[in-house]
């Protein structure tokens, strides 16, 4: 299959053979040259036979697909994580030990571990299956049918059967099935927001363009996946399937690697660390027991091996995957309540770590609804408030030469007359329809024309006033004239005919002979024309799209039986300028400010015009200098230059999908964690390449949603910031239960290790009297690890966020989930737990450093209970490395309940006969309980002292 590398680069690739390939840049070539290169008859198109031959050579007009990975392989891929493999190994050893020794109790811990791993695998499998729908969703955007000219006749064919060289007929409402070069068109406008990010429909024309014109300005091209909003046209297909712009995006989406989130990377690292530690601890401890205690019998060796397995399981917080999953799932529910729908659980914390939000403009920071802001006439100007298509908002006037703002109804009659005439023209030279359904206002038709309808009603014009004019003719908008004109009769005067015209102000002024000034027209001087054009430039500098409006009266005989002609568009009366824009969301500015306070930088990356982008960015507080870098300048920068400049630029305009990818990767080069927001197909590759992709749920395409990690149900930028806050709270809670689980597990491991090594010193050997001198039994270790740790750790994940969570800087990319400060606290707590537990064991047994008088079962029960108390007090320490445990002590009732439940379970183990037998415990007295609680609380007291010392430092 032949290809053209230059064509691929420029977005005009075709899968035809070289003999029928279009020019590399078809927009720069005359239409007849493109037709000649494709061997297409300009009137008859291709023959049916030739189309079939080309289809056989080029393949169908659809996006390429890969052979799907079998479900069983995708499921097995969920078990590649080191921590999961470690848990499976521990499960296997525990189960094998139980099978080898029928007298060993049923390994409930192995069953629990296996259930957790299977649950995680099923959830991961489901998430991966969702992500693979991205390419399928992109394929579904292709029009299923299209009209082409073959054998001189228009025929409807399946879109997949279109080939390069086909003459394509497009009209209003159609979806463009392939990339094509326009041959001729009439009032053709195409919505390209899904491809370029342009908020307004693009007016098309057939004339050749310069070779270096960017995608968004290729006005003689139409692209597959876009939709025709008005007009009609004839074009020759130059690219199909993967050769189209949409196909190139699909290729980039497919090539973008799936990157692990910081949480995934850190848990994998912790898993590898614990895996090594488990092997070393188990081997060293078993070897120490065999050497120190001189164990030689097969039964003794088996007991030691069973103990080694139990110690290995204790060293691994096997509750960690379950707690992480549950806490993330609960966080997902809270995010959903704040209109942020999470597609990947492990991506939740990444949003909380984001240091940059790279946001699209249209529909994300703005409402994607055109709104008239200003109407300028000879005697002053009208400022309209409100946003969207609801016809409600303030209307104030400012007479010329003054700074005073007055309500419209109190304005001078002359100014009011000018404004009403201007808005009447905008309302009647119009084909849009304003409608309300269930309290929601919407527009059918061009959004610019819809904005004019809304403006007229905000200014007090109603259907009764406007309904007196009946349309009898129309001159549609064309790219050549850049005007639209309608002709009306006036019910108030039977012989009165009015012409209403709107269009580009500079073009319209050349057709005007006078200007409405007050109640009557006055001649339009050259000086006044210059003033109007200067005012137009000033409005454009405020990111307002401007239209001029004008009118004239005609005698009845001026409109013949065939309707008006272009002669009616002369000797017009200029009525005014109308400035409009797609307004920022009302809450977006506050959201940007909150993000900035949280140390998060907001970028605007849009396909819209640089002036529009810079003004909107300044209004939202994204940029102070109104500087915007256009895509043409971006393409001239090397990757190294972009890496250097990206930290100082906050607004990018007229960018391509590849530019977005380059910006994201340049920011990642600096260590930033990127949250990329978007709604169009053009955003999908960058959404996938970013650390977390945030798609729009209402205006977003299926492709962007499937490629993202997070979907905003309300398309609201403020919801992104709310999700950041929730993500930070979730990540803080993950750190809390990691701190708790690792502290407890290390305390258990250190207790067992030094208990064996110091058995003679603490009187354990003497109390054992020939039995294996272990400080705790394997079942007691597993009880602490699986039962006591579970509920409190989960409750820590429900802790409410700290009040300053959005006043802290983002976590650096290189910083682990567990920091050096956390590790020091974890090791300190583990050492305190082991010391207190072993001293309690010593004090409960005869001999040793502290003389006691209890039996071995009594001593182990005391040590067992003390270690449980240590864990329960540690859970309050784990809420912060710096803040006192008593701050917000009662803010989390779930935590208090979990501690109470764990304590009740420990009471049951000590007093219920069946559990006494299973766990080798004996009943304790009230004094014994006080002793265990007092020793266990020492960890809380000591940590409070260290926290106070840390808070006291400058």
Short mmCIF file of N, CA and C in Angstrom, two decimals, residues 655-788:
data_model
loop_
_atom_site.label_atom_id
_atom_site.label_comp_id
_atom_site.label_asym_id
_atom_site.label_seq_id
_atom_site.Cartn_x
_atom_site.Cartn_y
_atom_site.Cartn_z
N UNK A 655 -3.78 25.71 18.35
CA UNK A 655 -2.85 24.58 18.46
C UNK A 655 -3.46 23.33 17.84
N UNK A 656 -2.60 22.43 17.39
CA UNK A 656 -3.03 21.16 16.82
C UNK A 656 -2.96 20.08 17.90
N UNK A 657 -3.54 18.90 17.64
CA UNK A 657 -3.43 17.80 18.60
C UNK A 657 -1.99 17.45 18.94
N UNK A 658 -1.11 17.49 17.93
CA UNK A 658 0.29 17.16 18.19
C UNK A 658 0.95 18.22 19.08
N UNK A 659 0.53 19.49 18.89
CA UNK A 659 1.05 20.56 19.76
C UNK A 659 0.66 20.31 21.21
N UNK A 660 -0.58 19.88 21.43
CA UNK A 660 -1.03 19.62 22.80
C UNK A 660 -0.19 18.53 23.45
N UNK A 661 0.11 17.50 22.69
CA UNK A 661 0.95 16.43 23.21
C UNK A 661 2.34 16.95 23.57
N UNK A 662 2.90 17.80 22.72
CA UNK A 662 4.23 18.34 22.97
C UNK A 662 4.24 19.21 24.22
N UNK A 663 3.18 20.01 24.42
CA UNK A 663 3.10 20.86 25.60
C UNK A 663 3.03 20.01 26.86
N UNK A 664 2.19 18.98 26.84
CA UNK A 664 2.06 18.10 28.01
C UNK A 664 3.40 17.45 28.35
N UNK A 665 4.08 16.95 27.35
CA UNK A 665 5.36 16.26 27.60
C UNK A 665 6.44 17.23 28.04
N UNK A 666 6.41 18.46 27.51
CA UNK A 666 7.38 19.46 27.96
C UNK A 666 7.18 19.80 29.43
N UNK A 667 5.94 19.92 29.86
CA UNK A 667 5.65 20.19 31.27
C UNK A 667 6.07 19.00 32.14
N UNK A 668 5.83 17.80 31.67
CA UNK A 668 6.22 16.61 32.43
C UNK A 668 7.73 16.52 32.56
N UNK A 669 8.45 17.07 31.58
CA UNK A 669 9.91 17.08 31.64
C UNK A 669 10.40 17.87 32.86
N UNK A 670 9.61 18.86 33.29
CA UNK A 670 9.97 19.67 34.45
C UNK A 670 9.50 19.04 35.76
N UNK A 671 8.89 17.85 35.68
CA UNK A 671 8.43 17.19 36.88
C UNK A 671 7.01 17.54 37.27
N UNK A 672 6.31 18.29 36.43
CA UNK A 672 4.92 18.64 36.74
C UNK A 672 4.02 17.43 36.57
N UNK A 673 2.98 17.38 37.38
CA UNK A 673 1.92 16.39 37.22
C UNK A 673 0.76 17.10 36.53
N UNK A 674 0.39 16.62 35.35
CA UNK A 674 -0.51 17.35 34.47
C UNK A 674 -1.91 16.76 34.51
N UNK A 675 -2.89 17.61 34.77
CA UNK A 675 -4.29 17.27 34.57
C UNK A 675 -4.73 17.98 33.30
N UNK A 676 -5.00 17.21 32.26
CA UNK A 676 -5.36 17.77 30.96
C UNK A 676 -6.86 17.66 30.76
N UNK A 677 -7.52 18.80 30.56
CA UNK A 677 -8.97 18.78 30.35
C UNK A 677 -9.27 18.99 28.88
N UNK A 678 -10.38 18.44 28.44
CA UNK A 678 -10.77 18.63 27.05
C UNK A 678 -12.11 17.99 26.78
N UNK A 679 -12.66 18.28 25.58
CA UNK A 679 -13.96 17.73 25.23
C UNK A 679 -14.01 17.18 23.82
N UNK A 680 -13.09 17.58 22.96
CA UNK A 680 -13.16 17.17 21.57
C UNK A 680 -12.29 15.98 21.24
N UNK A 681 -12.49 15.46 20.03
CA UNK A 681 -11.64 14.39 19.55
C UNK A 681 -10.17 14.82 19.55
N UNK A 682 -9.96 16.10 19.24
CA UNK A 682 -8.59 16.60 19.17
C UNK A 682 -7.88 16.55 20.51
N UNK A 683 -8.63 16.45 21.60
CA UNK A 683 -8.01 16.42 22.92
C UNK A 683 -7.61 15.01 23.36
N UNK A 684 -8.13 13.97 22.69
CA UNK A 684 -7.99 12.61 23.19
C UNK A 684 -6.53 12.17 23.37
N UNK A 685 -5.62 12.37 22.40
CA UNK A 685 -4.24 11.93 22.63
C UNK A 685 -3.59 12.60 23.84
N UNK A 686 -3.81 13.91 24.01
CA UNK A 686 -3.22 14.60 25.15
C UNK A 686 -3.86 14.14 26.45
N UNK A 687 -5.17 13.84 26.43
CA UNK A 687 -5.82 13.32 27.63
C UNK A 687 -5.19 12.02 28.07
N UNK A 688 -4.84 11.19 27.11
CA UNK A 688 -4.26 9.89 27.45
C UNK A 688 -2.81 10.03 27.88
N UNK A 689 -2.07 10.97 27.28
CA UNK A 689 -0.66 11.14 27.62
C UNK A 689 -0.46 11.85 28.95
N UNK A 690 -1.42 12.69 29.35
CA UNK A 690 -1.29 13.43 30.61
C UNK A 690 -1.35 12.46 31.79
N UNK A 691 -0.89 12.95 32.95
CA UNK A 691 -0.95 12.12 34.16
C UNK A 691 -2.39 11.75 34.50
N UNK A 692 -3.30 12.69 34.24
CA UNK A 692 -4.72 12.38 34.39
C UNK A 692 -5.50 13.20 33.37
N UNK A 693 -6.33 12.52 32.60
CA UNK A 693 -7.16 13.18 31.61
C UNK A 693 -8.53 13.46 32.18
N UNK A 694 -9.00 14.69 31.99
CA UNK A 694 -10.31 15.11 32.50
C UNK A 694 -11.17 15.51 31.31
N UNK A 695 -12.23 14.74 31.05
CA UNK A 695 -13.09 14.98 29.90
C UNK A 695 -14.41 15.60 30.33
N UNK A 696 -15.07 16.25 29.37
CA UNK A 696 -16.36 16.86 29.63
C UNK A 696 -17.47 15.83 29.39
N UNK A 697 -18.43 15.77 30.31
CA UNK A 697 -19.48 14.78 30.20
C UNK A 697 -20.63 15.21 29.31
N UNK A 698 -20.90 16.51 29.21
CA UNK A 698 -22.04 16.99 28.43
C UNK A 698 -21.61 17.24 26.99
N UNK A 699 -20.63 18.10 26.79
CA UNK A 699 -20.21 18.46 25.44
C UNK A 699 -19.10 17.56 24.92
N UNK A 700 -18.54 16.73 25.77
CA UNK A 700 -17.42 15.90 25.36
C UNK A 700 -17.84 14.81 24.38
N UNK A 701 -16.91 14.41 23.53
CA UNK A 701 -17.15 13.31 22.61
C UNK A 701 -16.90 11.98 23.32
N UNK A 702 -17.42 10.90 22.72
CA UNK A 702 -17.17 9.57 23.27
C UNK A 702 -15.68 9.29 23.34
N UNK A 703 -14.95 9.77 22.35
CA UNK A 703 -13.52 9.50 22.31
C UNK A 703 -12.81 10.13 23.51
N UNK A 704 -13.11 11.40 23.76
CA UNK A 704 -12.43 12.08 24.87
C UNK A 704 -12.80 11.44 26.20
N UNK A 705 -14.06 11.04 26.36
CA UNK A 705 -14.47 10.42 27.62
C UNK A 705 -13.79 9.08 27.82
N UNK A 706 -13.71 8.28 26.77
CA UNK A 706 -13.11 6.95 26.91
C UNK A 706 -11.60 7.03 27.11
N UNK A 707 -10.97 8.11 26.62
CA UNK A 707 -9.52 8.25 26.77
C UNK A 707 -9.14 8.89 28.10
N UNK A 708 -10.13 9.32 28.87
CA UNK A 708 -9.84 10.09 30.08
C UNK A 708 -9.87 9.21 31.32
N UNK A 709 -9.40 9.79 32.42
CA UNK A 709 -9.46 9.15 33.73
C UNK A 709 -10.62 9.70 34.56
N UNK A 710 -11.04 10.91 34.23
CA UNK A 710 -12.08 11.59 35.00
C UNK A 710 -13.01 12.30 34.03
N UNK A 711 -14.32 12.21 34.28
CA UNK A 711 -15.31 12.88 33.44
C UNK A 711 -16.11 13.84 34.31
N UNK A 712 -16.23 15.09 33.87
CA UNK A 712 -17.00 16.09 34.60
C UNK A 712 -18.45 16.04 34.14
N UNK A 713 -19.36 15.71 35.05
CA UNK A 713 -20.77 15.55 34.69
C UNK A 713 -21.40 16.88 34.29
N UNK A 714 -20.87 18.00 34.81
CA UNK A 714 -21.47 19.31 34.52
C UNK A 714 -20.59 20.19 33.64
N UNK A 715 -19.49 19.63 33.10
CA UNK A 715 -18.59 20.40 32.22
C UNK A 715 -18.10 21.68 32.88
N UNK A 716 -17.96 21.69 34.16
CA UNK A 716 -17.67 22.91 34.90
C UNK A 716 -16.24 22.89 35.42
N UNK A 717 -15.47 23.93 35.08
CA UNK A 717 -14.09 23.99 35.56
C UNK A 717 -14.03 23.99 37.09
N UNK A 718 -15.03 24.58 37.74
CA UNK A 718 -15.04 24.60 39.20
C UNK A 718 -15.09 23.18 39.77
N UNK A 719 -15.72 22.26 39.03
CA UNK A 719 -15.77 20.88 39.49
C UNK A 719 -14.39 20.23 39.45
N UNK A 720 -13.52 20.71 38.57
CA UNK A 720 -12.15 20.20 38.53
C UNK A 720 -11.44 20.54 39.83
N UNK A 721 -11.60 21.79 40.27
CA UNK A 721 -10.94 22.21 41.50
C UNK A 721 -11.53 21.47 42.70
N UNK A 722 -12.85 21.25 42.67
CA UNK A 722 -13.46 20.46 43.75
C UNK A 722 -12.91 19.04 43.76
N UNK A 723 -12.69 18.50 42.57
CA UNK A 723 -12.11 17.16 42.48
C UNK A 723 -10.66 17.15 42.98
N UNK A 724 -9.92 18.23 42.71
CA UNK A 724 -8.56 18.34 43.25
C UNK A 724 -8.58 18.30 44.77
N UNK A 725 -9.50 19.06 45.36
CA UNK A 725 -9.61 19.05 46.82
C UNK A 725 -9.93 17.65 47.34
N UNK A 726 -10.87 16.98 46.68
CA UNK A 726 -11.23 15.63 47.11
C UNK A 726 -10.05 14.68 46.91
N UNK A 727 -9.34 14.86 45.79
CA UNK A 727 -8.18 14.01 45.53
C UNK A 727 -7.08 14.20 46.57
N UNK A 728 -6.86 15.45 46.97
CA UNK A 728 -5.86 15.70 48.01
C UNK A 728 -6.27 15.06 49.33
N UNK A 729 -7.56 15.15 49.66
CA UNK A 729 -8.04 14.55 50.92
C UNK A 729 -7.87 13.04 50.87
N UNK A 730 -8.19 12.43 49.72
CA UNK A 730 -8.05 10.98 49.58
C UNK A 730 -6.59 10.57 49.73
N UNK A 731 -5.70 11.33 49.08
CA UNK A 731 -4.29 10.98 49.17
C UNK A 731 -3.77 11.13 50.59
N UNK A 732 -4.21 12.18 51.29
CA UNK A 732 -3.82 12.34 52.69
C UNK A 732 -4.29 11.16 53.52
N UNK A 733 -5.48 10.67 53.25
CA UNK A 733 -6.00 9.52 53.99
C UNK A 733 -5.25 8.24 53.64
N UNK A 734 -4.83 8.11 52.38
CA UNK A 734 -4.00 6.95 52.00
C UNK A 734 -2.71 6.97 52.81
N UNK A 735 -2.11 8.14 52.93
CA UNK A 735 -0.90 8.24 53.74
C UNK A 735 -1.17 7.88 55.20
N UNK A 736 -2.33 8.25 55.70
CA UNK A 736 -2.65 7.96 57.10
C UNK A 736 -2.68 6.46 57.35
N UNK A 737 -3.42 5.72 56.49
CA UNK A 737 -3.50 4.30 56.80
C UNK A 737 -2.24 3.55 56.41
N UNK A 738 -1.46 4.08 55.45
CA UNK A 738 -0.13 3.49 55.22
C UNK A 738 0.75 3.66 56.44
N UNK A 739 0.72 4.86 57.01
CA UNK A 739 1.49 5.13 58.22
C UNK A 739 1.07 4.17 59.34
N UNK A 740 -0.23 3.97 59.45
CA UNK A 740 -0.76 3.11 60.52
C UNK A 740 -0.41 1.64 60.27
N UNK A 741 -0.68 1.14 59.07
CA UNK A 741 -0.45 -0.27 58.78
C UNK A 741 1.02 -0.64 58.90
N UNK A 742 1.90 0.20 58.34
CA UNK A 742 3.32 -0.11 58.38
C UNK A 742 3.87 0.00 59.79
N UNK A 743 3.40 0.98 60.57
CA UNK A 743 3.86 1.10 61.96
C UNK A 743 3.48 -0.16 62.75
N UNK A 744 2.23 -0.60 62.60
CA UNK A 744 1.77 -1.78 63.32
C UNK A 744 2.52 -3.03 62.88
N UNK A 745 2.67 -3.19 61.56
CA UNK A 745 3.33 -4.40 61.07
C UNK A 745 4.80 -4.45 61.46
N UNK A 746 5.47 -3.29 61.39
CA UNK A 746 6.87 -3.27 61.80
C UNK A 746 6.98 -3.55 63.29
N UNK A 747 6.04 -3.01 64.07
CA UNK A 747 6.03 -3.31 65.51
C UNK A 747 5.90 -4.80 65.76
N UNK A 748 5.03 -5.48 64.99
CA UNK A 748 4.87 -6.92 65.16
C UNK A 748 6.16 -7.67 64.79
N UNK A 749 6.74 -7.30 63.65
CA UNK A 749 7.93 -8.00 63.17
C UNK A 749 9.09 -7.80 64.14
N UNK A 750 9.31 -6.57 64.60
CA UNK A 750 10.42 -6.31 65.53
C UNK A 750 10.18 -7.04 66.85
N UNK A 751 8.92 -7.09 67.30
CA UNK A 751 8.61 -7.83 68.52
C UNK A 751 8.98 -9.30 68.38
N UNK A 752 8.60 -9.92 67.26
CA UNK A 752 8.88 -11.34 67.07
C UNK A 752 10.37 -11.60 66.90
N UNK A 753 11.04 -10.74 66.13
CA UNK A 753 12.46 -10.97 65.86
C UNK A 753 13.29 -10.87 67.13
N UNK A 754 13.12 -9.77 67.87
CA UNK A 754 13.92 -9.60 69.08
C UNK A 754 13.41 -10.47 70.22
N UNK A 755 12.13 -10.85 70.17
CA UNK A 755 11.63 -11.78 71.17
C UNK A 755 12.32 -13.12 71.09
N UNK A 756 12.60 -13.57 69.87
CA UNK A 756 13.33 -14.83 69.69
C UNK A 756 14.79 -14.67 70.07
N UNK A 757 15.41 -13.59 69.62
CA UNK A 757 16.84 -13.38 69.91
C UNK A 757 17.09 -13.17 71.40
N UNK A 758 16.16 -12.52 72.09
CA UNK A 758 16.35 -12.19 73.51
C UNK A 758 15.53 -13.10 74.42
N UNK A 759 15.17 -14.28 73.93
CA UNK A 759 14.31 -15.18 74.69
C UNK A 759 14.88 -15.49 76.06
N UNK A 760 16.19 -15.73 76.14
CA UNK A 760 16.81 -16.03 77.44
C UNK A 760 16.78 -14.81 78.35
N UNK A 761 17.03 -13.63 77.81
CA UNK A 761 17.13 -12.41 78.62
C UNK A 761 15.79 -12.03 79.24
N UNK A 762 14.70 -12.28 78.55
CA UNK A 762 13.38 -11.88 79.07
C UNK A 762 12.64 -13.03 79.75
N UNK A 763 13.32 -14.17 79.94
CA UNK A 763 12.72 -15.29 80.66
C UNK A 763 11.80 -16.14 79.83
N UNK A 764 11.80 -15.96 78.51
CA UNK A 764 10.89 -16.71 77.66
C UNK A 764 11.30 -18.18 77.55
N UNK A 765 12.61 -18.44 77.48
CA UNK A 765 13.10 -19.81 77.38
C UNK A 765 12.72 -20.62 78.60
N UNK A 766 12.92 -20.00 79.77
CA UNK A 766 12.60 -20.70 81.03
C UNK A 766 11.11 -20.99 81.12
N UNK A 767 10.25 -20.05 80.70
CA UNK A 767 8.81 -20.26 80.79
C UNK A 767 8.33 -21.30 79.79
N UNK A 768 9.02 -21.41 78.64
CA UNK A 768 8.58 -22.36 77.62
C UNK A 768 8.82 -23.80 78.06
N UNK A 769 9.85 -24.04 78.84
CA UNK A 769 10.14 -25.36 79.42
C UNK A 769 10.12 -26.46 78.36
N UNK A 770 10.97 -26.31 77.37
CA UNK A 770 11.12 -27.33 76.34
C UNK A 770 10.33 -27.06 75.09
N UNK A 771 9.26 -26.25 75.18
CA UNK A 771 8.49 -25.89 73.98
C UNK A 771 9.23 -24.81 73.21
N UNK A 772 8.78 -24.56 72.00
CA UNK A 772 9.41 -23.54 71.16
C UNK A 772 9.16 -22.17 71.77
N UNK A 773 10.21 -21.44 72.18
CA UNK A 773 10.03 -20.15 72.90
C UNK A 773 9.73 -19.00 71.95
N UNK A 774 8.47 -18.85 71.61
CA UNK A 774 8.05 -17.76 70.72
C UNK A 774 7.28 -16.73 71.54
N UNK A 775 7.54 -15.43 71.34
CA UNK A 775 6.82 -14.40 72.11
C UNK A 775 5.33 -14.39 71.81
N UNK A 776 4.95 -14.64 70.57
CA UNK A 776 3.54 -14.74 70.18
C UNK A 776 3.38 -15.93 69.24
N UNK A 777 2.19 -16.51 69.21
CA UNK A 777 1.93 -17.61 68.31
C UNK A 777 1.54 -17.08 66.93
N UNK A 778 1.64 -17.95 65.93
CA UNK A 778 1.33 -17.55 64.56
C UNK A 778 -0.11 -17.06 64.45
N UNK A 779 -1.05 -17.76 65.13
CA UNK A 779 -2.45 -17.33 65.04
C UNK A 779 -2.66 -15.96 65.66
N UNK A 780 -1.92 -15.66 66.73
CA UNK A 780 -2.06 -14.35 67.37
C UNK A 780 -1.54 -13.24 66.46
N UNK A 781 -0.44 -13.51 65.76
CA UNK A 781 0.10 -12.51 64.82
C UNK A 781 -0.92 -12.23 63.72
N UNK A 782 -1.47 -13.31 63.16
CA UNK A 782 -2.42 -13.13 62.07
C UNK A 782 -3.69 -12.43 62.54
N UNK A 783 -4.09 -12.71 63.77
CA UNK A 783 -5.27 -12.01 64.33
C UNK A 783 -5.03 -10.50 64.35
N UNK A 784 -3.89 -10.11 64.88
CA UNK A 784 -3.57 -8.67 64.95
C UNK A 784 -3.53 -8.07 63.54
N UNK A 785 -2.91 -8.80 62.64
CA UNK A 785 -2.67 -8.24 61.32
C UNK A 785 -3.93 -8.16 60.47
N UNK A 786 -4.78 -9.18 60.54
CA UNK A 786 -5.93 -9.25 59.67
C UNK A 786 -7.19 -8.63 60.27
N UNK A 787 -7.34 -8.71 61.58
CA UNK A 787 -8.57 -8.23 62.20
C UNK A 787 -8.39 -6.83 62.79
N UNK A 788 -7.41 -6.69 63.67
CA UNK A 788 -7.24 -5.41 64.35
C UNK A 788 -6.87 -4.29 63.38
#
